[in-house]
Amino acid sequence: MVAKKNLCVLILAGGQGTRMKSALPKVLHKICGAPLISHILREVSLLNPAGIGILTGHKSDFVKETIKENLSAWGITAPVEFMVQKNLTGSGTAVKDSLPFIKKYDQVLILAGDAPLITADVLQKLIDNHNTKQPACTVLSVIQPNPFGYGRIVKNEKGLFKEIVEEAHTDAKTAAIKEVNSGIYIFEVAPLTKALDKLTPQGPKQEYYLTDTLAMFDKTEVLSEQDYICAMGINSKAQLAQAQALMQERINKKHLDNGVIIINPSATYISAQAKIGQDTIIYPNTFIEGKTTIGQNCIVEPSCWITNSTILDNCHIKSGSYVEESELAANCQIGPYAHLRPKSVLKEKVKTGNFIEIKNSVIGEGSKVPHLTYIGDCQMGKNVNVGAGSITCNYDGKNKHQTIIGDNVFVGSNTNFVAPVKVADNAKIAAGSTITQDIPEGVLAIARNRQVNLDRKGKK
Ligand code: UD1
Ligand code: CA
């Protein structure tokens, strides 16, 4: 193989995406819980290119800021540079406006920001093929059963690349060609720069087609990829839904191959970043989003939503639970219908039951918060039992305050903790108490009125 040249990646995300019929720029639409462009960034990062550039145009600032803010959440650590296309006059102009970036490198791998199913493996094949054959450009083609909308790859009598004919320019003969342009190519930068200058506006919208440059080179290679799905471009909401299903199938297959049990893969939604351990069972209608890790032998019952959370082995997440940015140590049980809001940390063997909400709190090992309870801004020790209907009153209307609860505390049902307040180890709280003062170790705190039984005349 020829020595690797200095390669950069350019992702085109300038287009208006009119066919999406949406206020949201196309590349920010999501499949499997993450924007289209994030899937492409993840795969191209695996190639370790010398640089990654993104060209924005339509709603440029919004697209750029959204991408920048989320790079680390998407797991992208490589630096990304941004270019802006001022006149949205086609993919040719888009690349021309990116020249200040591209010219710093020998080669550029160009991808469309609306084709999220591409994989690093296929891109590596394209790069290797190009470096072996050394043309000015290698285009990735696929055989599309339904080629409508794609540029058709036209070859000469010797079977070599001749030109790409865009949909608007097809005649009966070219329209029937099923080998299409994926919108993914690798170019040598020097000939590409020259060719871009020669483009002329084409078609009903008078666009400058990047695809016209390919016929200007002495040698253009076509690498045909069998898995046509990897080149699917998204131009409409129907295609977005299709791509969602295809990507989900791909992700779920990976987990099934790794030994995860997914009861109904077509109704289970797992992000590309999620990691799940062997023999964990995922029931249908469950969403596992973002950077979530789930250990081995867990059970995730139907209709749970888990985002950016870490769940260790042998946990049981019961139906209808919603878990955001939280950590569960091994052997925890939550739900049904538990809501763990950000920064909830459950230590080993914690048990929560139904209709509980926990936020920014640590629940110590073996503690139980079984029924109808709100725990916010609380540090709870080990083996605490919280009775039904208990609440941390953490907000005084202006500020949030902490509730500190020691080990082995017994909290009677319907207790209110008016924070800031501290309960020392081994204390007991009588049911119905409103705790406004710290409780020393080992005592029984009662903070409620005594019951009075009156006769019909109101006498004791
Ligand atoms: C394009 C290709 C077509 C290919 C198909 C694969 C051209 C002329 N045609 O068609 O051969 O089969 O992709 O999916 O390139 N863009 C800009 N600025 C613009 C216009 C487009 O940045 O002014 C970007 C878009 O954001 C998109 C990409 O270029 O990421 C392709 O544009 P799009 O309008 O989707 O082209 P297609 O009609 O799909
Ligand atoms: Ca497209």
Short mmCIF file of C-alpha atoms and ligand atoms in Angstrom, two decimals:
data_model
loop_
_atom_site.label_atom_id
_atom_site.label_comp_id
_atom_site.label_asym_id
_atom_site.label_seq_id
_atom_site.Cartn_x
_atom_site.Cartn_y
_atom_site.Cartn_z
CA MET A 1 0.00 0.00 0.00
CA VAL A 2 1.12 3.52 -0.79
CA ALA A 3 2.25 5.62 2.14
CA LYS A 4 -0.64 7.46 3.79
CA LYS A 5 -0.96 11.07 2.75
CA ASN A 6 -2.11 13.95 4.83
CA LEU A 7 -5.88 13.39 4.79
CA CYS A 8 -8.65 15.67 6.00
CA VAL A 9 -12.39 15.08 6.20
CA LEU A 10 -14.99 17.58 5.02
CA ILE A 11 -18.65 17.16 5.92
CA LEU A 12 -21.10 19.18 3.85
CA ALA A 13 -23.92 20.52 5.97
CA GLY A 14 -24.79 23.75 4.20
CA GLY A 15 -27.89 22.76 2.27
CA GLN A 16 -31.32 24.05 3.16
CA GLY A 17 -32.91 20.61 3.34
CA THR A 18 -36.13 21.95 1.80
CA ARG A 19 -37.52 18.46 1.28
CA MET A 20 -37.45 17.82 5.05
CA LYS A 21 -40.22 20.43 5.52
CA SER A 22 -38.78 21.43 8.85
CA ALA A 23 -37.56 24.48 10.76
CA LEU A 24 -34.72 22.35 12.14
CA PRO A 25 -31.66 22.18 9.87
CA LYS A 26 -31.42 18.72 8.32
CA VAL A 27 -28.15 17.53 9.88
CA LEU A 28 -29.56 18.17 13.38
CA HIS A 29 -32.50 15.81 12.92
CA LYS A 30 -31.98 12.75 15.08
CA ILE A 31 -31.83 9.03 14.55
CA CYS A 32 -31.21 6.69 17.48
CA GLY A 33 -31.27 9.69 19.80
CA ALA A 34 -28.42 11.61 18.16
CA PRO A 35 -28.24 14.12 15.27
CA LEU A 36 -27.40 12.84 11.79
CA ILE A 37 -24.10 14.68 11.75
CA SER A 38 -22.99 13.16 15.07
CA HIS A 39 -23.14 9.66 13.57
CA ILE A 40 -20.89 10.76 10.71
CA LEU A 41 -18.47 12.51 13.07
CA ARG A 42 -18.23 9.38 15.21
CA GLU A 43 -17.33 7.17 12.23
CA VAL A 44 -14.86 9.60 10.62
CA SER A 45 -13.12 10.12 13.97
CA LEU A 46 -12.26 6.43 13.94
CA LEU A 47 -10.12 7.09 10.82
CA ASN A 48 -7.90 9.53 12.74
CA PRO A 49 -7.81 12.11 9.94
CA ALA A 50 -5.35 15.01 10.16
CA GLY A 51 -8.29 17.43 10.29
CA ILE A 52 -12.10 17.46 10.34
CA GLY A 53 -14.01 20.34 8.78
CA ILE A 54 -17.73 21.01 8.71
CA LEU A 55 -19.26 23.37 6.19
CA THR A 56 -22.45 25.06 7.35
CA GLY A 57 -24.69 27.43 5.40
CA HIS A 58 -28.41 27.37 6.12
CA LYS A 59 -28.89 28.64 9.75
CA SER A 60 -25.12 28.53 9.95
CA ASP A 61 -24.61 29.92 13.46
CA PHE A 62 -27.24 27.70 15.00
CA VAL A 63 -25.86 24.56 13.36
CA LYS A 64 -22.29 25.46 14.32
CA GLU A 65 -23.09 26.28 17.96
CA THR A 66 -25.22 23.17 18.42
CA ILE A 67 -22.45 20.96 17.07
CA LYS A 68 -19.74 22.68 19.14
CA GLU A 69 -21.74 22.42 22.37
CA ASN A 70 -22.43 18.74 21.89
CA LEU A 71 -19.17 17.34 20.54
CA SER A 72 -18.06 15.89 23.86
CA ALA A 73 -21.53 14.50 24.63
CA TRP A 74 -21.34 12.68 21.28
CA GLY A 75 -17.95 11.27 22.25
CA ILE A 76 -16.00 13.30 19.65
CA THR A 77 -12.60 14.37 20.94
CA ALA A 78 -10.92 15.32 17.62
CA PRO A 79 -10.83 19.07 16.94
CA VAL A 80 -13.39 20.26 14.39
CA GLU A 81 -13.09 23.38 12.19
CA PHE A 82 -16.05 25.23 10.73
CA MET A 83 -16.48 26.95 7.39
CA VAL A 84 -19.46 28.92 6.13
CA GLN A 85 -21.09 28.81 2.70
CA LYS A 86 -22.61 32.20 1.93
CA ASN A 87 -24.52 31.39 -1.25
CA LEU A 88 -26.31 28.07 -1.11
CA THR A 89 -25.77 27.30 -4.76
CA GLY A 90 -24.90 23.62 -4.61
CA SER A 91 -22.36 21.10 -3.38
CA GLY A 92 -19.71 22.55 -5.78
CA THR A 93 -19.91 25.98 -4.14
CA ALA A 94 -19.94 24.28 -0.76
CA VAL A 95 -16.57 22.64 -1.41
CA LYS A 96 -15.18 25.80 -3.01
CA ASP A 97 -16.05 27.77 0.12
CA SER A 98 -14.21 25.12 2.16
CA LEU A 99 -10.95 25.52 0.21
CA PRO A 100 -9.15 27.55 2.90
CA PHE A 101 -9.49 24.45 5.12
CA ILE A 102 -8.97 21.75 2.47
CA LYS A 103 -5.84 23.37 1.03
CA LYS A 104 -3.92 22.62 4.21
CA TYR A 105 -4.00 18.92 3.28
CA ASP A 106 -3.05 16.62 0.35
CA GLN A 107 -6.31 14.70 0.26
CA VAL A 108 -9.89 15.34 1.28
CA LEU A 109 -12.57 12.80 2.11
CA ILE A 110 -15.90 14.52 1.41
CA LEU A 111 -19.14 13.29 2.93
CA ALA A 112 -22.69 14.60 2.85
CA GLY A 113 -23.98 15.53 6.29
CA ASP A 114 -27.28 13.84 5.49
CA ALA A 115 -25.95 10.28 5.06
CA PRO A 116 -25.58 8.99 8.64
CA LEU A 117 -25.34 5.25 7.97
CA ILE A 118 -21.81 5.30 6.64
CA THR A 119 -19.27 3.29 8.63
CA ALA A 120 -15.56 3.72 9.27
CA ASP A 121 -14.94 0.28 7.71
CA VAL A 122 -16.39 1.33 4.37
CA LEU A 123 -14.54 4.66 4.47
CA GLN A 124 -11.28 2.87 5.19
CA LYS A 125 -11.86 0.65 2.14
CA LEU A 126 -12.41 3.77 0.05
CA ILE A 127 -9.20 5.38 1.31
CA ASP A 128 -7.14 2.20 0.79
CA ASN A 129 -8.51 1.69 -2.71
CA HIS A 130 -7.75 5.29 -3.62
CA ASN A 131 -4.22 5.15 -2.29
CA THR A 132 -3.53 1.95 -4.20
CA LYS A 133 -4.88 3.13 -7.56
CA GLN A 134 -3.91 6.79 -7.17
CA PRO A 135 -6.56 8.55 -9.26
CA ALA A 136 -7.50 12.21 -8.74
CA CYS A 137 -10.77 11.06 -7.18
CA THR A 138 -12.42 7.87 -6.00
CA VAL A 139 -16.18 7.95 -5.59
CA LEU A 140 -18.06 5.46 -3.45
CA SER A 141 -20.98 4.01 -5.36
CA VAL A 142 -23.77 1.65 -4.35
CA ILE A 143 -26.44 -0.23 -6.24
CA GLN A 144 -29.72 1.32 -5.11
CA PRO A 145 -32.83 -0.76 -5.80
CA ASN A 146 -34.65 2.56 -6.06
CA PRO A 147 -32.10 5.04 -7.47
CA PHE A 148 -34.55 7.96 -7.71
CA GLY A 149 -33.02 11.20 -6.43
CA TYR A 150 -29.42 10.04 -6.55
CA GLY A 151 -26.76 10.98 -9.11
CA ARG A 152 -26.32 8.04 -11.51
CA ILE A 153 -22.83 6.69 -12.21
CA VAL A 154 -22.37 6.49 -15.98
CA LYS A 155 -19.52 4.33 -17.28
CA ASN A 156 -17.94 4.12 -20.73
CA GLU A 157 -17.76 1.08 -22.99
CA LYS A 158 -14.65 -0.13 -21.14
CA GLY A 159 -16.56 -0.02 -17.85
CA LEU A 160 -14.59 2.98 -16.61
CA PHE A 161 -16.08 6.06 -14.98
CA LYS A 162 -17.48 8.58 -17.44
CA GLU A 163 -19.70 10.99 -15.51
CA ILE A 164 -22.35 11.46 -12.85
CA VAL A 165 -25.79 12.43 -14.08
CA GLU A 166 -27.97 14.12 -11.50
CA GLU A 167 -31.65 13.21 -11.22
CA ALA A 168 -32.83 16.41 -12.91
CA HIS A 169 -30.69 15.61 -15.97
CA THR A 170 -31.52 11.93 -16.45
CA ASP A 171 -33.08 10.55 -19.62
CA ALA A 172 -34.83 7.19 -19.82
CA LYS A 173 -31.50 5.39 -20.24
CA THR A 174 -29.58 7.05 -17.39
CA ALA A 175 -32.62 7.06 -15.09
CA ALA A 176 -32.58 3.26 -15.26
CA ILE A 177 -29.01 3.05 -13.93
CA LYS A 178 -29.04 1.66 -10.42
CA GLU A 179 -25.41 2.36 -9.59
CA VAL A 180 -25.51 5.71 -7.80
CA ASN A 181 -23.22 8.27 -6.23
CA SER A 182 -23.14 7.89 -2.44
CA GLY A 183 -22.07 11.53 -2.06
CA ILE A 184 -18.87 10.23 -0.48
CA TYR A 185 -15.57 10.73 -2.28
CA ILE A 186 -11.88 11.10 -1.70
CA PHE A 187 -10.08 13.73 -3.80
CA GLU A 188 -6.49 14.79 -4.31
CA VAL A 189 -6.70 18.43 -3.29
CA ALA A 190 -4.60 19.92 -6.16
CA PRO A 191 -6.72 18.65 -9.10
CA LEU A 192 -9.94 19.25 -7.14
CA THR A 193 -9.02 22.92 -6.63
CA LYS A 194 -8.49 23.39 -10.37
CA ALA A 195 -11.68 21.55 -11.32
CA LEU A 196 -13.87 23.60 -8.97
CA ASP A 197 -12.92 26.73 -10.94
CA LYS A 198 -14.29 25.19 -14.12
CA LEU A 199 -17.78 24.40 -12.79
CA THR A 200 -20.74 26.07 -14.46
CA PRO A 201 -24.28 26.34 -13.06
CA GLN A 202 -26.61 23.49 -13.97
CA GLY A 203 -30.21 22.38 -13.75
CA PRO A 204 -33.46 24.02 -12.73
CA LYS A 205 -31.87 25.66 -9.68
CA GLN A 206 -28.68 26.74 -11.48
CA GLU A 207 -26.51 24.88 -8.99
CA TYR A 208 -22.80 24.15 -9.10
CA TYR A 209 -22.56 20.37 -8.82
CA LEU A 210 -19.50 18.93 -7.10
CA THR A 211 -20.31 15.80 -9.08
CA ASP A 212 -19.40 17.57 -12.35
CA THR A 213 -15.75 17.78 -11.26
CA LEU A 214 -15.37 14.00 -11.44
CA ALA A 215 -15.59 13.96 -15.24
CA MET A 216 -12.84 16.62 -15.49
CA PHE A 217 -10.05 14.45 -14.08
CA ASP A 218 -7.68 12.24 -16.08
CA LYS A 219 -8.59 9.38 -13.83
CA THR A 220 -11.59 8.89 -11.55
CA GLU A 221 -12.13 5.56 -9.83
CA VAL A 222 -15.40 4.09 -8.64
CA LEU A 223 -15.46 1.83 -5.59
CA SER A 224 -18.74 -0.04 -5.46
CA GLU A 225 -19.95 -0.96 -1.98
CA GLN A 226 -22.38 -3.86 -1.68
CA ASP A 227 -24.11 -2.66 1.47
CA TYR A 228 -26.18 0.05 -0.20
CA ILE A 229 -27.76 1.03 3.11
CA CYS A 230 -24.52 2.66 4.27
CA ALA A 231 -24.90 5.35 1.58
CA MET A 232 -28.52 6.20 2.24
CA GLY A 233 -29.03 9.97 2.03
CA ILE A 234 -31.85 11.53 4.01
CA ASN A 235 -33.87 14.14 2.15
CA SER A 236 -37.32 13.65 3.69
CA LYS A 237 -39.01 12.70 6.95
CA ALA A 238 -39.94 9.33 5.45
CA GLN A 239 -36.26 8.65 4.76
CA LEU A 240 -35.44 9.83 8.29
CA ALA A 241 -37.80 7.20 9.71
CA GLN A 242 -36.30 4.56 7.42
CA ALA A 243 -32.77 5.46 8.47
CA GLN A 244 -33.80 5.34 12.14
CA ALA A 245 -35.06 1.78 11.67
CA LEU A 246 -31.96 0.69 9.74
CA MET A 247 -29.52 2.20 12.23
CA GLN A 248 -31.48 0.69 15.14
CA GLU A 249 -31.38 -2.71 13.52
CA ARG A 250 -27.62 -2.38 13.14
CA ILE A 251 -27.08 -1.28 16.76
CA ASN A 252 -29.40 -3.92 18.22
CA LYS A 253 -27.74 -6.65 16.20
CA LYS A 254 -24.39 -5.66 17.72
CA HIS A 255 -25.83 -6.00 21.23
CA LEU A 256 -27.52 -9.32 20.41
CA ASP A 257 -24.20 -10.59 19.05
CA ASN A 258 -22.55 -9.49 22.31
CA GLY A 259 -25.03 -11.54 24.36
CA VAL A 260 -27.69 -9.02 25.34
CA ILE A 261 -31.27 -10.33 25.36
CA ILE A 262 -33.60 -8.01 23.49
CA ILE A 263 -37.15 -9.32 23.57
CA ASN A 264 -38.33 -7.35 20.53
CA PRO A 265 -35.50 -5.62 18.65
CA SER A 266 -37.82 -3.69 16.37
CA ALA A 267 -39.38 -1.94 19.40
CA THR A 268 -36.21 -1.26 21.38
CA TYR A 269 -34.30 1.98 20.91
CA ILE A 270 -30.63 2.01 21.84
CA SER A 271 -28.13 4.78 21.10
CA ALA A 272 -24.95 4.12 19.15
CA GLN A 273 -22.88 5.07 22.22
CA ALA A 274 -24.62 2.76 24.71
CA LYS A 275 -22.82 -0.24 26.20
CA ILE A 276 -24.77 -3.18 27.59
CA GLY A 277 -23.46 -6.29 29.36
CA GLN A 278 -24.11 -9.95 28.68
CA ASP A 279 -27.43 -11.53 29.69
CA THR A 280 -29.04 -8.22 30.46
CA ILE A 281 -32.66 -8.37 29.32
CA ILE A 282 -34.21 -5.39 27.58
CA TYR A 283 -37.99 -5.42 27.25
CA PRO A 284 -39.77 -3.54 24.45
CA ASN A 285 -40.62 0.15 24.20
CA THR A 286 -37.49 1.06 26.07
CA PHE A 287 -35.15 3.90 25.07
CA ILE A 288 -31.50 3.77 26.08
CA GLU A 289 -30.04 7.07 25.01
CA GLY A 290 -26.72 8.91 24.96
CA LYS A 291 -23.65 7.64 26.76
CA THR A 292 -25.38 5.01 28.85
CA THR A 293 -23.68 1.94 30.28
CA ILE A 294 -25.65 -1.00 31.61
CA GLY A 295 -23.86 -3.93 33.24
CA GLN A 296 -24.48 -7.67 33.07
CA ASN A 297 -27.58 -9.54 34.21
CA CYS A 298 -29.73 -6.47 34.51
CA ILE A 299 -33.41 -6.40 33.71
CA VAL A 300 -34.88 -3.37 32.02
CA GLU A 301 -38.64 -3.80 31.95
CA PRO A 302 -40.96 -2.28 29.31
CA SER A 303 -41.25 1.43 28.60
CA CYS A 304 -38.21 2.71 30.46
CA TRP A 305 -36.21 5.76 29.34
CA ILE A 306 -32.55 5.79 30.35
CA THR A 307 -30.27 8.68 29.32
CA ASN A 308 -26.54 9.26 29.92
CA SER A 309 -26.52 6.99 32.96
CA THR A 310 -24.38 4.22 34.39
CA ILE A 311 -26.06 1.12 35.74
CA LEU A 312 -23.89 -1.66 37.15
CA ASP A 313 -24.55 -5.42 37.21
CA ASN A 314 -27.71 -7.14 38.44
CA CYS A 315 -29.89 -4.05 38.58
CA HIS A 316 -33.61 -4.27 37.99
CA ILE A 317 -35.25 -1.29 36.35
CA LYS A 318 -38.97 -1.83 36.53
CA SER A 319 -41.58 -0.63 34.04
CA GLY A 320 -42.06 3.01 33.23
CA SER A 321 -38.94 4.31 34.95
CA TYR A 322 -37.14 7.43 33.72
CA VAL A 323 -33.43 7.66 34.52
CA GLU A 324 -31.38 10.74 33.58
CA GLU A 325 -27.65 11.31 34.20
CA SER A 326 -27.66 9.00 37.19
CA GLU A 327 -25.54 6.19 38.62
CA LEU A 328 -26.75 2.91 39.99
CA ALA A 329 -24.29 0.57 41.72
CA ALA A 330 -24.78 -3.19 41.49
CA ASN A 331 -27.93 -4.93 42.71
CA CYS A 332 -30.22 -1.91 42.80
CA GLN A 333 -33.93 -2.02 42.11
CA ILE A 334 -36.00 0.91 40.95
CA GLY A 335 -39.60 1.46 39.94
CA PRO A 336 -42.07 0.72 38.59
CA TYR A 337 -42.47 4.39 37.66
CA ALA A 338 -39.35 5.73 39.35
CA HIS A 339 -37.93 9.06 38.21
CA LEU A 340 -34.21 9.52 38.75
CA ARG A 341 -33.30 13.07 37.77
CA PRO A 342 -29.71 14.22 37.10
CA LYS A 343 -27.02 13.41 39.68
CA SER A 344 -28.90 10.69 41.50
CA VAL A 345 -26.38 8.21 42.86
CA LEU A 346 -27.68 4.94 44.20
CA LYS A 347 -25.11 2.84 46.06
CA GLU A 348 -25.25 -0.97 46.12
CA LYS A 349 -28.53 -2.73 46.88
CA VAL A 350 -30.60 0.41 47.04
CA LYS A 351 -34.27 -0.25 46.53
CA THR A 352 -36.73 2.33 45.33
CA GLY A 353 -40.30 1.61 44.47
CA ASN A 354 -43.11 3.29 42.62
CA PHE A 355 -43.77 6.99 42.12
CA ILE A 356 -40.55 8.22 43.63
CA GLU A 357 -38.46 11.14 42.42
CA ILE A 358 -34.79 11.51 43.31
CA LYS A 359 -32.56 14.42 42.26
CA ASN A 360 -28.95 15.38 43.02
CA SER A 361 -28.76 12.94 45.92
CA VAL A 362 -26.72 10.03 47.17
CA ILE A 363 -28.68 7.10 48.57
CA GLY A 364 -26.39 4.93 50.71
CA GLU A 365 -25.90 1.19 50.42
CA GLY A 366 -28.91 -0.94 51.21
CA SER A 367 -31.23 2.01 51.80
CA LYS A 368 -34.86 1.80 50.79
CA VAL A 369 -37.06 4.53 49.35
CA PRO A 370 -39.99 2.42 48.37
CA HIS A 371 -43.11 4.52 47.86
CA LEU A 372 -44.33 7.97 46.76
CA THR A 373 -41.33 9.97 47.91
CA TYR A 374 -39.31 13.00 46.76
CA ILE A 375 -35.63 13.08 47.70
CA GLY A 376 -33.74 16.15 46.42
CA ASP A 377 -30.31 17.52 47.41
CA CYS A 378 -29.89 14.80 50.00
CA GLN A 379 -26.96 12.76 51.31
CA MET A 380 -28.43 9.60 52.73
CA GLY A 381 -26.40 6.98 54.62
CA LYS A 382 -26.62 3.20 54.66
CA ASN A 383 -29.61 1.05 55.53
CA VAL A 384 -32.02 3.93 55.86
CA ASN A 385 -35.70 3.16 55.49
CA VAL A 386 -37.80 6.00 54.16
CA GLY A 387 -41.51 5.63 54.81
CA ALA A 388 -44.13 6.26 52.17
CA GLY A 389 -44.88 9.82 51.18
CA SER A 390 -41.78 11.41 52.70
CA ILE A 391 -40.40 14.57 51.18
CA THR A 392 -37.28 16.70 51.35
CA CYS A 393 -38.43 20.31 51.30
CA ASN A 394 -35.22 21.42 49.62
CA TYR A 395 -36.36 24.72 48.14
CA ASP A 396 -37.26 27.77 50.20
CA GLY A 397 -38.42 29.78 47.23
CA LYS A 398 -34.97 31.22 46.58
CA ASN A 399 -32.31 28.64 47.29
CA LYS A 400 -31.87 24.88 47.40
CA HIS A 401 -30.72 23.32 50.69
CA GLN A 402 -29.27 19.98 51.72
CA THR A 403 -30.79 17.24 53.84
CA ILE A 404 -28.19 15.00 55.48
CA ILE A 405 -29.39 11.67 56.80
CA GLY A 406 -27.00 9.28 58.63
CA ASP A 407 -26.84 5.47 58.65
CA ASN A 408 -29.64 3.19 59.90
CA VAL A 409 -32.16 6.00 60.21
CA PHE A 410 -35.82 5.05 60.22
CA VAL A 411 -38.00 7.67 58.59
CA GLY A 412 -41.68 7.29 59.43
CA SER A 413 -44.22 7.71 56.68
CA ASN A 414 -45.14 11.18 55.51
CA THR A 415 -42.12 12.92 57.02
CA ASN A 416 -41.12 16.37 55.73
CA PHE A 417 -37.46 17.37 55.99
CA VAL A 418 -37.31 21.17 55.93
CA ALA A 419 -33.78 21.69 54.62
CA PRO A 420 -31.10 22.50 55.62
CA VAL A 421 -31.39 19.81 58.23
CA LYS A 422 -29.27 16.93 59.56
CA VAL A 423 -30.35 13.61 60.99
CA ALA A 424 -27.62 11.66 62.80
CA ASP A 425 -27.11 7.86 62.68
CA ASN A 426 -29.65 5.47 64.19
CA ALA A 427 -32.31 8.14 64.70
CA LYS A 428 -36.01 7.42 64.27
CA ILE A 429 -38.61 9.84 63.04
CA ALA A 430 -42.26 9.42 63.93
CA ALA A 431 -44.73 9.25 61.05
CA GLY A 432 -46.17 12.58 59.97
CA SER A 433 -43.31 14.66 61.39
CA THR A 434 -42.16 17.93 59.89
CA ILE A 435 -38.48 18.05 60.77
CA THR A 436 -37.13 21.58 61.03
CA GLN A 437 -34.27 20.99 63.50
CA ASP A 438 -31.27 18.65 63.45
CA ILE A 439 -31.83 15.27 65.11
CA PRO A 440 -29.03 13.85 67.33
CA GLU A 441 -27.85 10.26 67.16
CA GLY A 442 -30.13 7.47 68.28
CA VAL A 443 -33.13 9.55 69.38
CA LEU A 444 -36.76 9.40 68.36
CA ALA A 445 -37.94 12.68 66.89
CA ILE A 446 -41.65 13.47 66.93
CA ALA A 447 -42.67 16.70 65.28
CA ARG A 448 -46.44 16.68 65.03
CA ASN A 449 -49.41 17.59 67.16
CA ARG A 450 -50.74 15.00 69.52
CA GLN A 451 -54.02 13.46 68.50
CA VAL A 452 -57.05 14.66 70.43
CA ASN A 453 -60.28 12.67 70.38
CA LEU A 454 -63.31 14.89 71.01
CA ASP A 455 -66.90 13.92 71.64
CA ARG A 456 -69.82 15.33 69.64
CA LYS A 457 -69.86 18.43 71.83
CA GLY A 458 -66.18 18.99 71.27
CA LYS A 459 -65.15 17.82 74.74
CA LYS A 460 -62.21 15.58 75.58
C1 UD1 B 1 -26.20 14.65 -3.82
C2 UD1 B 1 -25.35 14.39 -5.06
C3 UD1 B 1 -25.84 13.11 -5.70
C4 UD1 B 1 -25.75 11.98 -4.70
C5 UD1 B 1 -26.49 12.29 -3.42
C6 UD1 B 1 -26.17 11.25 -2.37
C7 UD1 B 1 -24.70 16.59 -5.87
C8 UD1 B 1 -24.90 17.60 -6.94
N1 UD1 B 1 -25.46 15.50 -5.98
O1 UD1 B 1 -27.52 14.85 -4.23
O2 UD1 B 1 -25.07 12.80 -6.86
O3 UD1 B 1 -26.28 10.77 -5.28
O4 UD1 B 1 -26.05 13.57 -2.90
O5 UD1 B 1 -26.91 11.46 -1.20
O6 UD1 B 1 -23.86 16.78 -5.03
N2 UD1 B 1 -24.97 21.08 0.42
C9 UD1 B 1 -24.30 22.19 0.84
N3 UD1 B 1 -24.51 23.37 0.19
C10 UD1 B 1 -25.35 23.45 -0.87
C11 UD1 B 1 -26.02 22.32 -1.30
C12 UD1 B 1 -25.80 21.13 -0.64
O7 UD1 B 1 -23.55 22.15 1.81
O8 UD1 B 1 -25.46 24.56 -1.42
C13 UD1 B 1 -24.76 19.83 1.15
C14 UD1 B 1 -26.03 19.34 1.79
O9 UD1 B 1 -26.15 19.87 3.11
C15 UD1 B 1 -25.85 17.84 1.76
C16 UD1 B 1 -24.95 17.60 0.59
O10 UD1 B 1 -24.35 18.83 0.25
O11 UD1 B 1 -25.21 17.38 2.94
C17 UD1 B 1 -25.73 17.07 -0.60
O12 UD1 B 1 -26.75 18.00 -0.95
P1 UD1 B 1 -28.22 17.53 -1.31
O13 UD1 B 1 -29.00 18.73 -1.70
O14 UD1 B 1 -28.79 16.65 -0.27
O15 UD1 B 1 -27.89 16.69 -2.64
P2 UD1 B 1 -28.67 15.48 -3.26
O16 UD1 B 1 -29.75 16.00 -4.11
O17 UD1 B 1 -29.05 14.50 -2.23
CA CA B 2 -28.97 14.42 -0.04
#
